[in-house]
Each structure stands twice: as structure tokens, then as C-alpha cells.
mmCIF file of C-alpha atoms in Angstrom:
data_model
loop_
_atom_site.group_PDB
_atom_site.id
_atom_site.type_symbol
_atom_site.label_atom_id
_atom_site.label_comp_id
_atom_site.label_asym_id
_atom_site.label_seq_id
_atom_site.Cartn_x
_atom_site.Cartn_y
_atom_site.Cartn_z
ATOM 1 C CA MET A 593 -26.985 21.333 -14.936
ATOM 2 C CA ASN A 594 -26.529 17.587 -14.399
ATOM 3 C CA GLU A 595 -23.651 17.458 -16.915
ATOM 4 C CA ILE A 596 -21.904 20.418 -15.226
ATOM 5 C CA LEU A 597 -22.146 18.661 -11.872
ATOM 6 C CA ARG A 598 -20.745 15.466 -13.378
ATOM 7 C CA ILE A 599 -17.805 17.392 -14.908
ATOM 8 C CA LEU A 600 -17.068 19.145 -11.563
ATOM 9 C CA LEU A 601 -17.202 15.830 -9.751
ATOM 10 C CA PHE A 602 -14.880 14.328 -12.322
ATOM 11 C CA MET A 603 -12.374 17.166 -11.886
ATOM 12 C CA VAL A 604 -12.384 16.822 -8.072
ATOM 13 C CA SER A 605 -11.987 13.089 -8.314
ATOM 14 C CA CYS A 606 -9.023 13.477 -10.652
ATOM 15 C CA VAL A 607 -7.275 15.638 -8.045
ATOM 16 C CA LEU A 608 -8.240 13.802 -4.876
ATOM 17 C CA SER A 609 -9.709 10.308 -5.063
ATOM 18 C CA HIS A 610 -7.948 9.202 -8.267
ATOM 19 C CA ASN A 611 -4.663 11.004 -7.550
ATOM 20 C CA PHE A 612 -1.926 9.656 -9.791
ATOM 21 C CA ILE A 613 0.587 9.345 -6.964
ATOM 22 C CA PHE A 614 -1.539 8.251 -4.022
ATOM 23 C CA SER A 615 -4.218 6.219 -5.787
ATOM 24 C CA ARG A 616 -2.701 4.978 -9.026
ATOM 25 C CA PHE A 617 0.980 5.050 -7.845
ATOM 26 C CA LEU A 618 2.190 6.693 -11.043
ATOM 27 C CA GLY A 619 4.866 9.385 -11.063
ATOM 28 C CA CYS A 620 6.536 8.298 -7.804
ATOM 29 C CA CYS A 621 10.109 8.934 -9.080
ATOM 30 C CA PRO A 622 9.793 12.736 -9.409
ATOM 31 C CA PHE A 623 7.507 12.758 -6.410
ATOM 32 C CA LEU A 624 10.229 11.354 -4.163
ATOM 33 C CA GLY A 625 13.134 12.931 -6.037
ATOM 34 C CA VAL A 626 12.080 16.574 -6.416
ATOM 35 C CA SER A 627 10.038 17.038 -3.234
ATOM 36 C CA ASN A 628 12.774 18.475 -1.018
ATOM 37 C CA LYS A 629 11.938 22.175 -1.504
ATOM 38 C CA VAL A 630 8.460 23.631 -2.064
ATOM 39 C CA GLY A 631 9.613 25.997 -4.868
ATOM 40 C CA THR A 632 11.260 23.232 -6.857
ATOM 41 C CA ALA A 633 8.334 20.903 -6.289
ATOM 42 C CA ALA A 634 5.872 23.550 -7.452
ATOM 43 C CA GLY A 635 7.937 24.185 -10.563
ATOM 44 C CA MET A 636 8.068 20.462 -11.362
ATOM 45 C CA GLY A 637 4.333 20.135 -10.695
ATOM 46 C CA LEU A 638 3.516 23.030 -13.013
ATOM 47 C CA ALA A 639 5.791 21.612 -15.743
ATOM 48 C CA VAL A 640 4.078 18.219 -15.416
ATOM 49 C CA THR A 641 0.622 19.930 -15.469
ATOM 50 C CA PHE A 642 1.504 21.706 -18.684
ATOM 51 C CA VAL A 643 2.853 18.551 -20.314
ATOM 52 C CA MET A 644 0.005 16.284 -19.085
ATOM 53 C CA GLY A 645 -2.621 18.723 -20.272
ATOM 54 C CA LEU A 646 -1.144 19.100 -23.719
ATOM 55 C CA ALA A 647 -0.244 15.437 -23.923
ATOM 56 C CA SER A 648 -3.859 14.490 -23.268
ATOM 57 C CA LEU A 649 -4.996 16.789 -26.057
ATOM 58 C CA PHE A 650 -2.400 15.726 -28.616
ATOM 59 C CA THR A 651 -2.530 12.001 -27.877
ATOM 60 C CA TYR A 652 -6.337 12.094 -28.216
ATOM 61 C CA VAL A 653 -5.953 13.715 -31.670
ATOM 62 C CA VAL A 654 -3.189 11.318 -32.742
ATOM 63 C CA TYR A 655 -5.121 8.273 -31.564
ATOM 64 C CA HIS A 656 -8.572 9.139 -32.907
ATOM 65 C CA PHE A 657 -7.641 10.954 -36.092
ATOM 66 C CA ILE A 658 -4.484 9.088 -37.197
ATOM 67 C CA LEU A 659 -4.118 5.702 -35.551
ATOM 68 C CA VAL A 660 -7.802 4.601 -35.619
ATOM 69 C CA PRO A 661 -8.487 5.547 -39.247
ATOM 70 C CA LEU A 662 -5.264 3.911 -40.389
ATOM 71 C CA GLN A 663 -5.961 0.862 -38.190
ATOM 72 C CA LEU A 664 -2.670 1.366 -36.366
ATOM 73 C CA THR A 665 -3.968 1.427 -32.832
ATOM 74 C CA TYR A 666 -1.361 -1.114 -31.781
ATOM 75 C CA LEU A 667 1.187 1.749 -32.156
ATOM 76 C CA ASP A 668 -0.556 3.843 -29.491
ATOM 77 C CA THR A 669 2.113 3.573 -26.806
ATOM 78 C CA ILE A 670 5.022 4.432 -29.086
ATOM 79 C CA SER A 671 3.069 7.286 -30.640
ATOM 80 C CA PHE A 672 2.189 8.609 -27.174
ATOM 81 C CA ILE A 673 5.822 8.503 -26.113
ATOM 82 C CA LEU A 674 6.885 10.458 -29.225
ATOM 83 C CA VAL A 675 4.254 13.128 -28.558
ATOM 84 C CA ILE A 676 5.233 13.402 -24.883
ATOM 85 C CA ALA A 677 8.950 13.630 -25.759
ATOM 86 C CA ALA A 678 8.294 16.495 -28.170
ATOM 87 C CA LEU A 679 6.238 18.363 -25.533
ATOM 88 C CA VAL A 680 8.920 17.896 -22.889
ATOM 89 C CA GLN A 681 11.540 19.250 -25.270
ATOM 90 C CA PHE A 682 9.341 22.308 -25.752
ATOM 91 C CA VAL A 683 8.922 22.809 -21.965
ATOM 92 C CA GLU A 684 12.639 22.291 -21.361
ATOM 93 C CA THR A 685 13.575 24.896 -23.992
ATOM 94 C CA PHE A 686 10.967 27.334 -22.641
ATOM 95 C CA LEU A 687 12.158 26.967 -19.047
ATOM 96 C CA LYS A 688 15.820 27.254 -19.998
ATOM 97 C CA LYS A 689 15.061 30.651 -21.660
ATOM 98 C CA SER A 690 12.445 32.029 -19.259
ATOM 99 C CA SER A 691 13.512 30.674 -15.847
ATOM 100 C CA PRO A 692 17.114 29.451 -15.736
ATOM 101 C CA SER A 693 17.070 29.071 -11.947
ATOM 102 C CA LEU A 694 14.062 26.749 -12.088
ATOM 103 C CA TYR A 695 15.630 24.919 -15.037
ATOM 104 C CA ASN A 696 18.809 24.338 -13.006
ATOM 105 C CA ALA A 697 16.867 23.396 -9.856
ATOM 106 C CA LEU A 698 14.868 20.720 -11.688
ATOM 107 C CA GLY A 699 18.050 19.318 -13.159
ATOM 108 C CA ILE A 700 17.764 15.778 -14.478
ATOM 109 C CA TYR A 701 14.144 15.497 -13.403
ATOM 110 C CA LEU A 702 12.916 17.822 -16.154
ATOM 111 C CA PRO A 703 13.882 15.550 -19.094
ATOM 112 C CA LEU A 704 12.665 12.617 -17.015
ATOM 113 C CA ILE A 705 9.097 13.949 -17.505
ATOM 114 C CA THR A 706 9.358 12.190 -20.853
ATOM 115 C CA THR A 707 9.496 8.842 -19.085
ATOM 116 C CA ASN A 708 7.269 9.861 -16.193
ATOM 117 C CA CYS A 709 4.784 7.080 -16.058
ATOM 118 C CA ALA A 710 1.992 9.475 -14.929
ATOM 119 C CA VAL A 711 2.263 11.375 -18.230
ATOM 120 C CA LEU A 712 2.162 8.227 -20.315
ATOM 121 C CA GLY A 713 -0.387 6.740 -17.926
ATOM 122 C CA VAL A 714 -2.884 9.561 -18.458
ATOM 123 C CA ALA A 715 -2.673 9.094 -22.256
ATOM 124 C CA VAL A 716 -3.189 5.344 -21.980
ATOM 125 C CA LEU A 717 -5.932 5.786 -19.358
ATOM 126 C CA ASN A 718 -7.805 8.246 -21.602
ATOM 127 C CA VAL A 719 -7.900 5.682 -24.413
ATOM 128 C CA SER A 720 -8.744 2.704 -22.182
ATOM 129 C CA GLU A 721 -11.560 4.549 -20.422
ATOM 130 C CA GLY A 722 -12.956 5.785 -23.721
ATOM 131 C CA TYR A 723 -12.964 9.445 -22.662
ATOM 132 C CA ASN A 724 -13.990 12.049 -25.203
ATOM 133 C CA LEU A 725 -11.775 15.045 -25.940
ATOM 134 C CA LEU A 726 -13.162 17.155 -23.057
ATOM 135 C CA TYR A 727 -12.780 14.451 -20.481
ATOM 136 C CA SER A 728 -9.338 13.475 -21.783
ATOM 137 C CA VAL A 729 -8.025 17.032 -21.361
ATOM 138 C CA LEU A 730 -9.769 17.437 -18.009
ATOM 139 C CA ASN A 731 -8.250 14.114 -16.860
ATOM 140 C CA GLY A 732 -4.845 15.318 -17.952
ATOM 141 C CA VAL A 733 -5.002 18.786 -16.421
ATOM 142 C CA PHE A 734 -6.695 17.901 -13.124
ATOM 143 C CA GLY A 735 -4.756 14.657 -12.738
ATOM 144 C CA ALA A 736 -1.636 16.760 -13.048
ATOM 145 C CA LEU A 737 -3.033 19.252 -10.532
ATOM 146 C CA GLY A 738 -3.403 16.306 -8.176
ATOM 147 C CA PHE A 739 0.262 15.493 -8.867
ATOM 148 C CA LEU A 740 1.120 19.125 -8.131
ATOM 149 C CA LEU A 741 -0.866 19.030 -4.853
ATOM 150 C CA ALA A 742 0.857 15.817 -3.789
ATOM 151 C CA ILE A 743 4.390 16.905 -4.590
ATOM 152 C CA VAL A 744 3.980 20.341 -2.917
ATOM 153 C CA LEU A 745 2.455 18.753 0.212
ATOM 154 C CA MET A 746 5.330 16.300 0.344
ATOM 155 C CA ALA A 747 7.907 19.097 -0.070
ATOM 156 C CA GLY A 748 6.236 21.080 2.717
ATOM 157 C CA VAL A 749 6.438 18.152 5.072
ATOM 158 C CA ARG A 750 10.046 17.407 4.140
ATOM 159 C CA GLU A 751 11.078 21.052 4.740
ATOM 160 C CA ARG A 752 9.508 20.844 8.204
ATOM 161 C CA LEU A 753 11.299 17.543 8.861
ATOM 162 C CA GLU A 754 14.668 19.185 8.436
ATOM 163 C CA LEU A 755 14.078 20.859 11.763
ATOM 164 C CA ALA A 756 12.808 17.689 13.455
ATOM 165 C CA ASP A 757 14.802 15.278 15.559
ATOM 166 C CA ILE A 758 14.484 12.089 13.477
ATOM 167 C CA PRO A 759 16.356 8.890 14.318
ATOM 168 C CA LYS A 760 19.441 8.510 12.182
ATOM 169 C CA CYS A 761 18.230 5.291 10.563
ATOM 170 C CA LEU A 762 15.061 7.000 9.294
ATOM 171 C CA ARG A 763 16.598 10.217 7.886
ATOM 172 C CA GLY A 764 16.285 10.914 4.162
ATOM 173 C CA PHE A 765 14.618 8.408 1.904
ATOM 174 C CA PRO A 766 13.161 6.097 4.635
ATOM 175 C CA ILE A 767 11.172 8.874 6.318
ATOM 176 C CA GLY A 768 10.091 10.046 2.850
ATOM 177 C CA LEU A 769 8.573 6.639 2.114
ATOM 178 C CA ILE A 770 6.818 6.571 5.464
ATOM 179 C CA ILE A 771 5.354 10.032 4.838
ATOM 180 C CA ALA A 772 4.266 9.035 1.353
ATOM 181 C CA GLY A 773 2.499 6.000 2.725
ATOM 182 C CA LEU A 774 0.695 8.033 5.387
ATOM 183 C CA MET A 775 -0.322 10.660 2.794
ATOM 184 C CA SER A 776 -1.621 7.883 0.546
ATOM 185 C CA VAL A 777 -3.770 6.525 3.360
ATOM 186 C CA ALA A 778 -5.085 10.053 4.038
ATOM 187 C CA PHE A 779 -5.984 10.498 0.349
ATOM 188 C CA MET A 780 -7.889 7.205 0.384
ATOM 189 C CA GLY A 781 -10.430 9.002 2.549
ATOM 190 C CA PHE A 782 -11.529 10.837 -0.609
ATOM 191 C CA LEU A 783 -12.521 7.610 -2.402
ATOM 192 C CA GLY A 784 -16.139 8.134 -1.450
ATOM 193 C CA LEU A 785 -16.358 11.302 -3.551
ATOM 194 C CA ALA A 786 -16.543 9.681 -6.916
#
């Protein structure tokens, strides 16, 4: 029972208190670039969730079963990037076939998942923290769900701001940065969880 509680607390902390965007400041480019519409933001968040979950699994396997036995751990970053690039190509092909409208809406941001620092960050974090396979995958999936939560919340706020009377000098990117800062401060309230 104690281990189950620890796992649940770990999952909640990945989403809230250790949120990749608001706590670790990773993945800010797609967060600010794709968060104009809730539908597009949700699609991007789900694609990132899929890639981060699988990337955590595959990078764990590559690191512990290939790089460590061959004493090539210094190649971890380049190996992780190759694994992530292959996964993103798979997601891009899948979305192009199954949901062309979402594929077109995501535009350039979909291939940029390859260089999304949150995806590479979760792989590096899993190794540096010494997580086992279960915790690595949970960190990837629930960290990505935290990314999804953040990007959808931001998109919701930005959609509402289209109807607001905002001073001209703050419209667009400046108000987006202000909102991101305020949301980050709000998420810091969850730091006491874990």
C-alpha cells in the first residue's frame, strides 16, 4: 500500500509540482507557439504525451541495455535524440494519415517535437535521477500530461483574451508571457505536494 501511495504521489507531482513548463521551464516554444486554440493545443499535448511516454520507455532500454553494457554512456544524448526523432516521424506519419486537419493545424510545431527540450529533458532526467523502468515511463507520461494541462489552460485563457480589451502594446506575445508567468506562480503553490 505504501508503494502505491508513493507512485500516486509521484504521478501527481509530475503533473503539478514538477510541471515541465511551469517548474522546469522546458517545452516553452510549443507552449507559447501552439496555445492559441484549445483544439490545436490539445492535439499538440496529446502528440507530446505519446512521444514522451514512448521516448521514456525506449531511451531507458537503449541506455540500460545498450549504452551501459558497451560502456558508451557518453553517447546518451545523441542516442536519445535519434530515438525521439524516430518516434516523432512515426507520430507525424500517423497524424497525416488519420487526422489531416490536426496535422495541418500543428504545422511546423509537429516536427519540432523532435527538438522539444521537454522530450529530451525527460529522457535525461530519467537517467540522472536513476529512475527504474516504471518510474521512467510514469515520469514521461505524467510529465507530458502536465504539459498537456499547461498548454490547454494557456489556450483557454488566450481564446478568452481575444474578446478582452487589452492595451495595444500588450496584445499578442507580451500578454502571453505575462499569463505564462502568472500561471507559473500559481503552479508553484503545488510544490508542497511532493
